[in-house]
PDB file of C-alpha atoms in Angstrom:
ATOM      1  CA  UNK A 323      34.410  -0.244   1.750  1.00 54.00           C
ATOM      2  CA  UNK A 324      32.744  -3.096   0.195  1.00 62.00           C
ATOM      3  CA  UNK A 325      31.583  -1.402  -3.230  1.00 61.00           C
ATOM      4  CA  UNK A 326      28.439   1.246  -3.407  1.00 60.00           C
ATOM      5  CA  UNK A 327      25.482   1.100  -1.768  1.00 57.00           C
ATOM      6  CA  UNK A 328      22.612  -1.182  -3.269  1.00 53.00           C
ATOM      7  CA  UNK A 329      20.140   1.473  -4.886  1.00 52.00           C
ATOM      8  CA  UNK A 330      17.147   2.391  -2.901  1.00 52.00           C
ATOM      9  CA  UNK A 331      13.629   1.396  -4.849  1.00 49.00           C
ATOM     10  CA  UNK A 332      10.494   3.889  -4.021  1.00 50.00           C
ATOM     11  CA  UNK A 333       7.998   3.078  -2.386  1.00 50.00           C
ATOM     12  CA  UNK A 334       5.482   0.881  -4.457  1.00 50.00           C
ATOM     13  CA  UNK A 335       7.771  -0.154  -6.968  1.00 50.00           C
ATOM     14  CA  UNK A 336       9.062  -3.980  -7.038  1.00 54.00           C
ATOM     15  CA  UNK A 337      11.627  -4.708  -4.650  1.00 53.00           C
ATOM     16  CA  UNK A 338      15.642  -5.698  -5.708  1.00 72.00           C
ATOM     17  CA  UNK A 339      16.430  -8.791  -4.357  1.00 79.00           C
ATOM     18  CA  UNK A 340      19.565 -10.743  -4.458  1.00 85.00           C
ATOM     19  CA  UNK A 341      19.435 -13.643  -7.002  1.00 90.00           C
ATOM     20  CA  UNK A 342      19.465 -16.151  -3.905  1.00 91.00           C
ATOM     21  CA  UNK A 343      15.532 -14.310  -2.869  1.00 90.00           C
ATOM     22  CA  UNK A 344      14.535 -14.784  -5.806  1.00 91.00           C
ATOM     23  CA  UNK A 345      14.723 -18.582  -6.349  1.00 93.00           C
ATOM     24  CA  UNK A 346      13.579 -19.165  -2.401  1.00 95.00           C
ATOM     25  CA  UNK A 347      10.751 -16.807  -3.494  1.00 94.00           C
ATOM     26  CA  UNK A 348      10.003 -18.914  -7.128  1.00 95.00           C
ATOM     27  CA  UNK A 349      10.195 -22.001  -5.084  1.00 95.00           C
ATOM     28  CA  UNK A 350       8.019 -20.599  -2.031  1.00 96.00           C
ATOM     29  CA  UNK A 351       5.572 -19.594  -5.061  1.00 96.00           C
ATOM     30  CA  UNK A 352       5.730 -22.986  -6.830  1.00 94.00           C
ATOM     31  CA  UNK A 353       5.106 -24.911  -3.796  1.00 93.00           C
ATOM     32  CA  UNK A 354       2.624 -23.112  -2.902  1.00 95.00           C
ATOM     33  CA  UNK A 355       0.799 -23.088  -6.319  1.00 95.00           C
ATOM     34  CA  UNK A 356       1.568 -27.349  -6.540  1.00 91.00           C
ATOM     35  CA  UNK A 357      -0.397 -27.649  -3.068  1.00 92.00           C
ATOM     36  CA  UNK A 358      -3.160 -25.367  -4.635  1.00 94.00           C
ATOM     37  CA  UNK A 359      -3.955 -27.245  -7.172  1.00 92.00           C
ATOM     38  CA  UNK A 360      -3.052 -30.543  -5.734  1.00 89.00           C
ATOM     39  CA  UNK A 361      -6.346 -29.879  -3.217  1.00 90.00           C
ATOM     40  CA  UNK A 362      -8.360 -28.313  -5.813  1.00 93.00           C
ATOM     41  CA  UNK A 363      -8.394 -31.389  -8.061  1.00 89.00           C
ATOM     42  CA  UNK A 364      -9.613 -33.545  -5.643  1.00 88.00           C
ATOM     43  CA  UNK A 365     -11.163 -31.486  -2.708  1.00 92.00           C
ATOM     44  CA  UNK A 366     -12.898 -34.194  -1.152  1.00 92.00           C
ATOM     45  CA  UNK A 367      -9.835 -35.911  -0.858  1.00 90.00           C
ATOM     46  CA  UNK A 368      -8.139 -32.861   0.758  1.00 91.00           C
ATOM     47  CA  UNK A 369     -11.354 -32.534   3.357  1.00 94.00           C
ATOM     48  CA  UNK A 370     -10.921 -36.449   4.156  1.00 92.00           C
ATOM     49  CA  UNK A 371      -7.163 -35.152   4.870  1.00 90.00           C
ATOM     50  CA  UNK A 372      -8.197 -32.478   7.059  1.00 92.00           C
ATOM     51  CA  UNK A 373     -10.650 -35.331   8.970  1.00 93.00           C
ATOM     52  CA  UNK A 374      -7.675 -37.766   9.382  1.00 91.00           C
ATOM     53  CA  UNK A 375      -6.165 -34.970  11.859  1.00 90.00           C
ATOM     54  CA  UNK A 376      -8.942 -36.144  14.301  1.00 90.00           C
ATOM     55  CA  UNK A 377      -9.114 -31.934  15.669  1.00 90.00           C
ATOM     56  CA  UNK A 378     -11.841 -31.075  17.405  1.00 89.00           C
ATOM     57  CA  UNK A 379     -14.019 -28.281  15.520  1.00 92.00           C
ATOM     58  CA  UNK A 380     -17.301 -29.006  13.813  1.00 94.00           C
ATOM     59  CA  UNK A 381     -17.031 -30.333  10.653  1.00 93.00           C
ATOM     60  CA  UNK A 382     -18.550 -27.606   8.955  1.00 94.00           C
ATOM     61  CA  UNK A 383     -15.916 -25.611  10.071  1.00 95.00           C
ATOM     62  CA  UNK A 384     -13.361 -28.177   8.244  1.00 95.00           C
ATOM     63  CA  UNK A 385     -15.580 -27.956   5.004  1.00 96.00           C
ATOM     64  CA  UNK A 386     -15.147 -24.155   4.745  1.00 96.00           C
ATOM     65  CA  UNK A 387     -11.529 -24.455   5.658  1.00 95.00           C
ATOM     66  CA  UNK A 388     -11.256 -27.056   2.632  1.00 94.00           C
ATOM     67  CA  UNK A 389     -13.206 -24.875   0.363  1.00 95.00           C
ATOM     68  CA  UNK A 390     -11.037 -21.879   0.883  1.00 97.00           C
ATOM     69  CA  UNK A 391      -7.774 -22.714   2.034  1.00 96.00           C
ATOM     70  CA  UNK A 392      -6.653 -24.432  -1.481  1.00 96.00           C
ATOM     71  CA  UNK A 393      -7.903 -20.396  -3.187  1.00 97.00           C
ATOM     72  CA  UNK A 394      -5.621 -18.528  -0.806  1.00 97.00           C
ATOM     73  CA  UNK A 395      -2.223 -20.819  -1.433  1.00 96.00           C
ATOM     74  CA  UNK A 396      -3.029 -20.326  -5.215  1.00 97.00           C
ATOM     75  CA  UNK A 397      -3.062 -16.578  -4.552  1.00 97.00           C
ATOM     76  CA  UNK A 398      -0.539 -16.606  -2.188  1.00 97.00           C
ATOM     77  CA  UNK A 399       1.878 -18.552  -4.726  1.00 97.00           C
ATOM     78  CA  UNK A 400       0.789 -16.722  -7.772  1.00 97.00           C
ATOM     79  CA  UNK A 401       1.727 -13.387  -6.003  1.00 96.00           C
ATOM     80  CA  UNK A 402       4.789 -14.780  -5.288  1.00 96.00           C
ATOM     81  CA  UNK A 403       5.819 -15.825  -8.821  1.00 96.00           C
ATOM     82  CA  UNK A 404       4.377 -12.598 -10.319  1.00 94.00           C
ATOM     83  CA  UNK A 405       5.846 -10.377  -7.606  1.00 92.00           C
ATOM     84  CA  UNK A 406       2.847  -8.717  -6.987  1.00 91.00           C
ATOM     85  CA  UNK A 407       1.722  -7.861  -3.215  1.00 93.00           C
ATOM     86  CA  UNK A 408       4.685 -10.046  -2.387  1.00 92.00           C
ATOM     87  CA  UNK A 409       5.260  -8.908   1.264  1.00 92.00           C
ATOM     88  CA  UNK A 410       1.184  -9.678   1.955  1.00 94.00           C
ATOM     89  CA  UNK A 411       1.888 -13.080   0.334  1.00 96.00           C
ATOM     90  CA  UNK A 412       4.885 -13.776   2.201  1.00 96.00           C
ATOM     91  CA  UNK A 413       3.286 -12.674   5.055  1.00 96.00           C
ATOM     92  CA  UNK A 414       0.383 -14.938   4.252  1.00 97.00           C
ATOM     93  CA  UNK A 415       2.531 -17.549   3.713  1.00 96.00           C
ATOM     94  CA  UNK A 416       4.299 -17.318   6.966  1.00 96.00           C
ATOM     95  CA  UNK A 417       1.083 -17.497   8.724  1.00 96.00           C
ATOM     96  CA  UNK A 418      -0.302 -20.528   6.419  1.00 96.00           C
ATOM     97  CA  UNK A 419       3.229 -22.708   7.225  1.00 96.00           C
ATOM     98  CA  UNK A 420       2.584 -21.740  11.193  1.00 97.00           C
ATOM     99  CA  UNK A 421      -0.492 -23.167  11.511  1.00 94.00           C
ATOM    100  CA  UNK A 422       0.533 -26.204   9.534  1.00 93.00           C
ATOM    101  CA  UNK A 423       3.161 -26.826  11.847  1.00 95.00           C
ATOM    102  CA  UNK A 424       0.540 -26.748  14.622  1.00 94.00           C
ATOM    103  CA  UNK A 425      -1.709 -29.008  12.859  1.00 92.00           C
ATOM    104  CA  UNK A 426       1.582 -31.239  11.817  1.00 91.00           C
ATOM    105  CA  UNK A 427       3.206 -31.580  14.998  1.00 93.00           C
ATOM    106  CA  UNK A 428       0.414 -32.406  16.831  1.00 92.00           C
ATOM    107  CA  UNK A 429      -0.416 -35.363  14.522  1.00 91.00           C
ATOM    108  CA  UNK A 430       2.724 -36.297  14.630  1.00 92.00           C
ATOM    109  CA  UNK A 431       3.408 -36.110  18.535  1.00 94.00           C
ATOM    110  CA  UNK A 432      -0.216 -38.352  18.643  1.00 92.00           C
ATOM    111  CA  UNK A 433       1.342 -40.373  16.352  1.00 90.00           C
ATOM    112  CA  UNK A 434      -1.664 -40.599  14.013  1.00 87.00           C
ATOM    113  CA  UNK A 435      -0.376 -42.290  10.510  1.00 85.00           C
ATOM    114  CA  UNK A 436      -1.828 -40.336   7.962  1.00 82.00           C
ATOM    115  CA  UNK A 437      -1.617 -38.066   5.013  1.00 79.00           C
ATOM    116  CA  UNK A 438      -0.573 -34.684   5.615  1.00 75.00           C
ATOM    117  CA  UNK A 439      -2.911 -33.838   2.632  1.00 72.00           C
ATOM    118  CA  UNK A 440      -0.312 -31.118   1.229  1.00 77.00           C
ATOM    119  CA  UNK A 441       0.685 -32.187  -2.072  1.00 69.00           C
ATOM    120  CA  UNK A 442      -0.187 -34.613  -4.803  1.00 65.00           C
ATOM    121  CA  UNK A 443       3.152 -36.383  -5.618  1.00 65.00           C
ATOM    122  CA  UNK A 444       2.150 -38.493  -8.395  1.00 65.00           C
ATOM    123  CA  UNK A 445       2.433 -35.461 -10.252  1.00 64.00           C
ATOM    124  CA  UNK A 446       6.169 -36.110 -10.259  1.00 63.00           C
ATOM    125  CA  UNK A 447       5.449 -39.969 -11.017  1.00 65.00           C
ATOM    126  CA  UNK A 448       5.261 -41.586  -7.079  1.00 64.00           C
ATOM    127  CA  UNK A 449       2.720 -44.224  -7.092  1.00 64.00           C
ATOM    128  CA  UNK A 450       1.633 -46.533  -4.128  1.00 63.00           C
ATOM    129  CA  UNK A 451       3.994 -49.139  -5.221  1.00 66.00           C
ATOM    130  CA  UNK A 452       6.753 -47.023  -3.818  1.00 60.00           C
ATOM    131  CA  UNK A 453       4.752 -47.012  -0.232  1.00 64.00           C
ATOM    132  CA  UNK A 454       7.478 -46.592   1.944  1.00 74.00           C
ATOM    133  CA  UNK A 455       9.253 -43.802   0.277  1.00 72.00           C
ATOM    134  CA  UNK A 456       5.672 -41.935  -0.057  1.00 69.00           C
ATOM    135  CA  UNK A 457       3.864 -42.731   3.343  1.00 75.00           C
ATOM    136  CA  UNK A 458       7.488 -40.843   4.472  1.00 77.00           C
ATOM    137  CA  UNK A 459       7.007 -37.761   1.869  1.00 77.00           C
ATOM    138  CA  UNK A 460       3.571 -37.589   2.989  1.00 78.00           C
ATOM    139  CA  UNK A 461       3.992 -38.060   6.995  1.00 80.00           C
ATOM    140  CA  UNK A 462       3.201 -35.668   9.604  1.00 83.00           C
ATOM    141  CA  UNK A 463       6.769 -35.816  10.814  1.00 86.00           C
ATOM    142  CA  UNK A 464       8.540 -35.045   7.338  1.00 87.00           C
ATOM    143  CA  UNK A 465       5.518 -32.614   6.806  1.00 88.00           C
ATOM    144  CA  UNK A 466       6.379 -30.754  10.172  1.00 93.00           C
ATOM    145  CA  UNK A 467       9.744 -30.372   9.324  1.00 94.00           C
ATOM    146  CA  UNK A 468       9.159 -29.233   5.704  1.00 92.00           C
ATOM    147  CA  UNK A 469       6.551 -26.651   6.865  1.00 93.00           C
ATOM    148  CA  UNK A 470       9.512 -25.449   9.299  1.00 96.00           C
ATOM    149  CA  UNK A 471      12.052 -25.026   6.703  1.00 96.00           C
ATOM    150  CA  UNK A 472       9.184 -23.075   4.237  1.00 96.00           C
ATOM    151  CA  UNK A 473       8.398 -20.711   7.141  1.00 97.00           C
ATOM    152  CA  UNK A 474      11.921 -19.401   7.847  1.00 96.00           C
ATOM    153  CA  UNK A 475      12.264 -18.938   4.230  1.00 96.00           C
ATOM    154  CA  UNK A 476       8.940 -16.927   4.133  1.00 96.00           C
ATOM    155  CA  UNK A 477      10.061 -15.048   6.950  1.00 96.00           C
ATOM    156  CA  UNK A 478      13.719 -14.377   5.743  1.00 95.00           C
ATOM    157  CA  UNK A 479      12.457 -13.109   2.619  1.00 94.00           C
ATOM    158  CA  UNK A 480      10.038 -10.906   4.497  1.00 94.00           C
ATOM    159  CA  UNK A 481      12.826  -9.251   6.664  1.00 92.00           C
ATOM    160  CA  UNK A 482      14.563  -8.581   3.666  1.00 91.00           C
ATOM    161  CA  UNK A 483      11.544  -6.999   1.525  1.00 87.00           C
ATOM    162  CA  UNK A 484      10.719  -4.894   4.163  1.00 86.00           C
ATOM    163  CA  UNK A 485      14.513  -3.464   5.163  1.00 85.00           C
ATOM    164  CA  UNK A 486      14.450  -2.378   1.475  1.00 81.00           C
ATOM    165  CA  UNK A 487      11.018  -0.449   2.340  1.00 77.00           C
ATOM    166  CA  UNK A 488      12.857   1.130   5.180  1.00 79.00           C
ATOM    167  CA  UNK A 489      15.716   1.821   3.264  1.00 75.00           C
ATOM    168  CA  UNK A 490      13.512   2.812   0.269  1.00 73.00           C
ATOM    169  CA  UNK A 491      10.997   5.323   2.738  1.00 72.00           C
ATOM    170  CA  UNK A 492      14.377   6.680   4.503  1.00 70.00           C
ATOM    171  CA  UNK A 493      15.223   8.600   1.381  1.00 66.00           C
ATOM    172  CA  UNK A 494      15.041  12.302   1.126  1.00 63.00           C
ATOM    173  CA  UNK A 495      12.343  13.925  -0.828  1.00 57.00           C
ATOM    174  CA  UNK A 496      13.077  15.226  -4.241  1.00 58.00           C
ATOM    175  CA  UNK A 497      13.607  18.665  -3.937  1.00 51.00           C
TER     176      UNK A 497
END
């Protein structure tokens, strides 16, 4: 055998994870909170983002979605961090970085040349004079393929939250 069985957490209390979950879940949180933020510091910049995509919806439609969307990846990535409703996060998550990959990779199979509007990188010192190296971070193409990689980390980390719960709810009652 390959040691004893991991212990089984009740239902409501945090999960275990492995150490490995728990840094993909810290970054998934951070990420999520640095895109938050990065919008809701300059949300008209974020909703002339959303316009570059050229999608056709009314643009009141694209104001609400730039209004709101920035509130939900701060809650998503705060509930992450904190570990509190971290499945609905995750799930929430998942859903957010499927639609981005919609949005994305159409923009990038139209070959439009914009900002993907996700995160402000001059938090981390990137200014315009390094244009090449920043139109790339920024692309739809590199965006795409980020938003990929973030989604089958939300989704791993899902599976494994919720195999605990089944483990967890396939435990006998106290007696």
């Amino acid at each position: 055998q390959s040691g004893p069985p991991p212990p089984r957490r009740e239902i409501g209390s945090p999960p275990t994870e492995p150490r490995w979950a728990t840094v993909l879940r810290w970054t998934l949180g951070v990420l999520m909170l640095w895109a938050a933020v990065s919008k809701l510091a300059n949300l008209t910049g974020f909703l002339g983002a959303i316009y570059a995509y050229h999608l056709p919806l009314p643009r009141g439609f694209w104001k609400l979605i730039a209004v709101i969307l920035p509130w939900v990846e701060l809650l998503c990535g705060l509930s992450l961090v904190s570990r509190v409703w971290t499945d609905s996060a995750l799930a929430m998550t998942g859903g957010l970085m499927a639609v981005f990959i919609l949005a994305t990779g159409q923009a990038w199979a139209r070959g439009l040349k914009i900002s993907c509007g996700c995160f402000n990188l001059k938090i981390f010192g990137f200014t315009d004079e390094q244009g090449g190296l920043v139109q790339f971070l920024e692309s739809p193409a590199f965006a795409f393929f980020r938003n990929l990689a973030l989604l089958v980390i939300a989704l791993q980390l899902l599976r494994l939250s919720l195999a605990e719960l089944k483990r967890a709810s396939d435990k006998p009652l106290a007696q």
